[in-house]
One Martini backbone bead per residue (centre of mass of N, CA, C, O) as a GRO file, in nm:
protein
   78
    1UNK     BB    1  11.425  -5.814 -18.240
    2UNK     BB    2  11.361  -6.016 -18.038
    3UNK     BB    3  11.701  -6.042 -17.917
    4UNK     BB    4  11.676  -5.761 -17.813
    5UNK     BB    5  11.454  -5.815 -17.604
    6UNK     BB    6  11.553  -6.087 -17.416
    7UNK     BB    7  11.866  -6.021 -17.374
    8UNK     BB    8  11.853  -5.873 -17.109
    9UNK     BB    9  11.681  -6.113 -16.944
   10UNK     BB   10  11.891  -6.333 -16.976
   11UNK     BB   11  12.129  -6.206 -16.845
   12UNK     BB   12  12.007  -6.214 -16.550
   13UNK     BB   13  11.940  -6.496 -16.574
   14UNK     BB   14  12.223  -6.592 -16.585
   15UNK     BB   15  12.344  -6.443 -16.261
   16UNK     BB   16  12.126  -6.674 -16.165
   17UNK     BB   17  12.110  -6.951 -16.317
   18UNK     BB   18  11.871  -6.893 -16.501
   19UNK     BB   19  11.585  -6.963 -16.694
   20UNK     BB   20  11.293  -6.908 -16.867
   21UNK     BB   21  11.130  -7.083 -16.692
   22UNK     BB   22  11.203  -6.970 -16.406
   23UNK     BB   23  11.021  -6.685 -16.501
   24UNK     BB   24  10.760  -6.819 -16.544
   25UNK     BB   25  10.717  -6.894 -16.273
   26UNK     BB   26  10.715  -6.635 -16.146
   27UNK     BB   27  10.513  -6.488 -16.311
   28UNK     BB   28  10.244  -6.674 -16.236
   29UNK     BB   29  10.289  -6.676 -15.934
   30UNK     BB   30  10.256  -6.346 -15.906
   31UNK     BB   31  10.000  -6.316 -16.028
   32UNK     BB   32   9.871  -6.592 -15.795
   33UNK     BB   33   9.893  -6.645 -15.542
   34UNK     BB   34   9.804  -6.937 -15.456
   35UNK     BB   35   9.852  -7.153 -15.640
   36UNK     BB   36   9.863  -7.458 -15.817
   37UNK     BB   37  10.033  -7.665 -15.981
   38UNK     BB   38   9.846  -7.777 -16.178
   39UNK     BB   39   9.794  -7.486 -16.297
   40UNK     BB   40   9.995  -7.431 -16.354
   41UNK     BB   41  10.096  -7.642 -16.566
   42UNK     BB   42   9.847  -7.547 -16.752
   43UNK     BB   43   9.994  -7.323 -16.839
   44UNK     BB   44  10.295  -7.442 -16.932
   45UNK     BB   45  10.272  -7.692 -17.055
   46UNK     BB   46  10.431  -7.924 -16.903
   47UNK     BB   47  10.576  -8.147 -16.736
   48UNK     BB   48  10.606  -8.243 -16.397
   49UNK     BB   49  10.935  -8.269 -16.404
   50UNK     BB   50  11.007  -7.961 -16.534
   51UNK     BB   51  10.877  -7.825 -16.284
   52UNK     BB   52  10.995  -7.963 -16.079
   53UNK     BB   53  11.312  -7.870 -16.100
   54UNK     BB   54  11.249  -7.551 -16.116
   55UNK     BB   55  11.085  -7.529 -15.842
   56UNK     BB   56  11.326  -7.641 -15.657
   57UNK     BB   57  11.523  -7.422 -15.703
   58UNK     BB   58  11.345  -7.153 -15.587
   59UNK     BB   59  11.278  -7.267 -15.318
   60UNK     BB   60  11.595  -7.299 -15.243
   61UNK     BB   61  11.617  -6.983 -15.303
   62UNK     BB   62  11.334  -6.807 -15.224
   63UNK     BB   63  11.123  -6.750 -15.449
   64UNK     BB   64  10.957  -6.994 -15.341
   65UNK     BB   65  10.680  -7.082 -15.219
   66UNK     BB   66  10.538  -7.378 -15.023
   67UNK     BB   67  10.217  -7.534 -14.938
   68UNK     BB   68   9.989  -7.655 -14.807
   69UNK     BB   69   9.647  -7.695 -14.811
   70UNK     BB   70   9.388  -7.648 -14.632
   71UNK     BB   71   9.207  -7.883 -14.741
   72UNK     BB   72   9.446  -8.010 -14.873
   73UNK     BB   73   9.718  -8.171 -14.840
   74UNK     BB   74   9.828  -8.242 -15.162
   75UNK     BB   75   9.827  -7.994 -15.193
   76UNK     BB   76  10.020  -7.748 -15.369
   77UNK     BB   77  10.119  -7.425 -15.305
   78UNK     BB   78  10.279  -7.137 -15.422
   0.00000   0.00000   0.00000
């Protein structure tokens, strides 16, 4: 039942050469625009080495967008 609900969506992330990680980060931005990595980071429990590879995909892509913060310059935005 599971690999029935996951099929469609993954045959999509196939055509996009992304894969479940780039849609969790898509879906939990989407969710929350202007949040930061670091909560980012909390949400998906990865290490930021694994969201960096995939973060950079997206940025590249036009998927996600990056900004510095207003108050700290430190902060990345998403």
């Amino acid at each position: 039942a599971y690999r029935d609900f996951v099929s469609d969506p993954d045959e999509i992330l196939k055509e996009l050469a992304f894969g479940r990680a780039h849609h969790r980060v898509v879906h939990f931005v989407g969710r929350d625009p202007g949040m930061t990595v670091q909560q980012l980071l909390d949400i998906l429990r990865i290490t930021k080495q694994s969201l960096g590879r995939v973060l950079k995909e997206l940025i590249d892509k036009g998927y996600v967008y990056q900004k510095e913060g207003e108050s700290d310059r430190r902060q990345r935005l998403l």
